[in-house]
Amino acid sequence: MSWHAVDAVDRAVDATRRLLFPFEAVRWVKLAALAAGMAGGGAAASHVGASSLGASTAGLVGWATSTSTGVGAGPVGIGRIVGPAAERVAGLDDALLVAAAVGGLVAAFALVTCSVAFRLAFYDALATTEVALWRPFRTRFRQALGLSAVVTAGAVVAAIPAAAFAVVAADSAVSGAAGVEVGGVSGASEVAFVALGVTAGGVALIGTVGSRLTLELVAPAMVARDVGVLAGWRTVWASLRESLSDVAVYLAVHAVVAASAGIVRAVAVASVGGVVAAVGLVVLVLAAVPLGGVAALVETTAGAIVLATVLLCAVAAVAVLTLPVLIVARTYLTAYEVSTLAGLAPGLAPLAPTLVASDDSEPADSGPV
């Protein structure tokens, strides 16, 4: 039996190679901008369900336990930081707090929307092999708004049972620390507590998977068909419901591919960072000689300027030197998602025929519609 998600691993290699080479500096710079824009918020949005469950539970349990018992060891010690901060926040004007909260939500939504718009622009590059920034960003922004709204709504829905579970868990921790029988805020039974936890985890899992499928499979179809998110889901779901096993394999293989790409990027950053750090250390030692010693780097204004300059140059050097790895990894991961969609739903993948291997059995089906 042929798994489209497995076959797409090799097809994505061909698509990546044909899009990136022969090398063109302008093309690579534009792809770097797209990759950086995609990293601004889209990836975080696709996994917000699972992360919010763990973070909210650990945070609330730790805060409640530490503030009630005074214990500061381990994760529970977060209360020593959160407690005073919460008291300061409580002293602020309510209108100011509401304005700050609304402003933060709007800013986060805008960041996610821009990130999704860059993702759609990347799909346009795969569909046409012409890499552009502003034109596809502007053209796809309305679709990005719809995608961001769906992903945000899914995150909110997933966060409701997670928040409820976190509140009950926090109250149980407080009650247990005080020597009271653990039962939750309203004396809920342990069975109900476990059921609430399972429900929160299940909803978070469904929300995470739904967000990922929306961003990774529905979004390319929206670009290929030039439709909204709901129409894109209807079109893709007609093919996905007939091959749910392929979807499960895709999620598993994608996890391996994404983890491998992350490891490659981490190794590149660590290797380049080590070399840059060594060079920077030599530069600092040489610069410290005329200043009167290493201590002068932090004790004098000139030394502080030199230290800050070297640190900024080191960070910039690591970013620039590892940028090619980021471009290749991001291009391959995106090409893998589109190639999988080309196998699951022929005709819905924005993948130019010139990016498909000539020995592919059905090159025409992978082209954009």
Short mmCIF file of N, CA, C and O in Angstrom, two decimals, residues 37 54 61 66 83 114 118 130 134 149 159-160 168 191 201 205 215 264 270 276 348 363:
data_model
loop_
_atom_site.label_atom_id
_atom_site.label_comp_id
_atom_site.label_asym_id
_atom_site.label_seq_id
_atom_site.Cartn_x
_atom_site.Cartn_y
_atom_site.Cartn_z
N GLY A 37 9.09 35.74 8.08
CA GLY A 37 7.72 36.16 8.32
C GLY A 37 6.84 35.02 8.79
O GLY A 37 5.99 35.19 9.68
N GLY A 54 -0.97 22.77 28.94
CA GLY A 54 0.11 22.50 29.88
C GLY A 54 0.54 23.73 30.66
O GLY A 54 0.76 23.69 31.86
N VAL A 61 -1.54 25.87 39.06
CA VAL A 61 -1.28 24.98 40.19
C VAL A 61 -0.10 25.49 41.01
O VAL A 61 -0.13 25.55 42.24
N SER A 66 2.02 27.66 45.93
CA SER A 66 3.10 28.41 46.55
C SER A 66 2.58 29.58 47.37
O SER A 66 3.12 29.90 48.42
N GLY A 83 3.00 36.06 42.40
CA GLY A 83 2.22 36.67 43.46
C GLY A 83 2.38 38.18 43.56
O GLY A 83 1.42 38.93 43.43
N CYS A 114 -0.30 38.31 9.91
CA CYS A 114 0.83 38.60 9.02
C CYS A 114 1.65 37.35 8.75
O CYS A 114 2.10 37.10 7.62
N PHE A 118 2.28 35.56 5.06
CA PHE A 118 3.57 35.16 4.50
C PHE A 118 3.56 33.69 4.11
O PHE A 118 4.19 33.29 3.11
N GLU A 130 7.98 31.91 -8.90
CA GLU A 130 8.42 33.30 -8.83
C GLU A 130 8.22 33.79 -7.39
O GLU A 130 7.09 33.87 -6.91
N TRP A 134 5.55 41.63 -1.45
CA TRP A 134 4.44 42.52 -1.18
C TRP A 134 3.18 42.14 -1.94
O TRP A 134 2.09 42.13 -1.38
N ALA A 149 -8.65 33.88 12.00
CA ALA A 149 -9.87 33.86 12.80
C ALA A 149 -10.25 32.43 13.16
O ALA A 149 -10.64 32.15 14.31
N ALA A 159 -9.14 26.32 24.90
CA ALA A 159 -8.64 26.85 26.17
C ALA A 159 -9.69 26.82 27.26
O ALA A 159 -9.34 26.85 28.45
N ILE A 160 -10.97 26.78 26.91
CA ILE A 160 -12.03 26.83 27.93
C ILE A 160 -11.97 25.63 28.86
O ILE A 160 -11.87 25.80 30.09
N VAL A 168 -9.60 23.93 38.77
CA VAL A 168 -9.90 22.84 39.69
C VAL A 168 -8.61 22.23 40.24
O VAL A 168 -8.50 21.92 41.43
N VAL A 191 -13.37 11.30 40.22
CA VAL A 191 -13.77 10.82 38.89
C VAL A 191 -14.10 12.00 37.98
O VAL A 191 -13.69 12.05 36.81
N GLY A 201 -7.81 17.59 27.75
CA GLY A 201 -6.76 17.08 26.88
C GLY A 201 -7.29 16.70 25.51
O GLY A 201 -6.64 16.97 24.49
N LEU A 205 -6.26 18.42 22.03
CA LEU A 205 -5.69 17.62 20.94
C LEU A 205 -6.45 17.85 19.64
O LEU A 205 -5.84 18.04 18.57
N LEU A 215 -3.80 24.96 8.61
CA LEU A 215 -2.65 25.73 8.15
C LEU A 215 -1.80 24.97 7.14
O LEU A 215 -1.19 25.58 6.25
N VAL A 264 18.53 19.86 12.62
CA VAL A 264 19.52 20.41 11.69
C VAL A 264 19.76 21.89 11.98
O VAL A 264 20.91 22.36 12.01
N ALA A 270 24.35 25.87 16.76
CA ALA A 270 25.36 25.55 17.77
C ALA A 270 26.76 25.57 17.19
O ALA A 270 27.70 26.11 17.81
N VAL A 276 31.68 31.58 16.15
CA VAL A 276 31.53 33.03 16.32
C VAL A 276 31.88 33.45 17.74
O VAL A 276 32.51 34.50 17.96
N LEU A 348 -5.35 20.10 -5.98
CA LEU A 348 -5.54 21.13 -4.95
C LEU A 348 -4.23 21.69 -4.45
O LEU A 348 -4.23 22.62 -3.65
N PRO A 363 2.69 13.83 -12.99
CA PRO A 363 3.13 15.19 -12.73
C PRO A 363 2.04 16.21 -12.94
O PRO A 363 2.01 17.24 -12.28
#
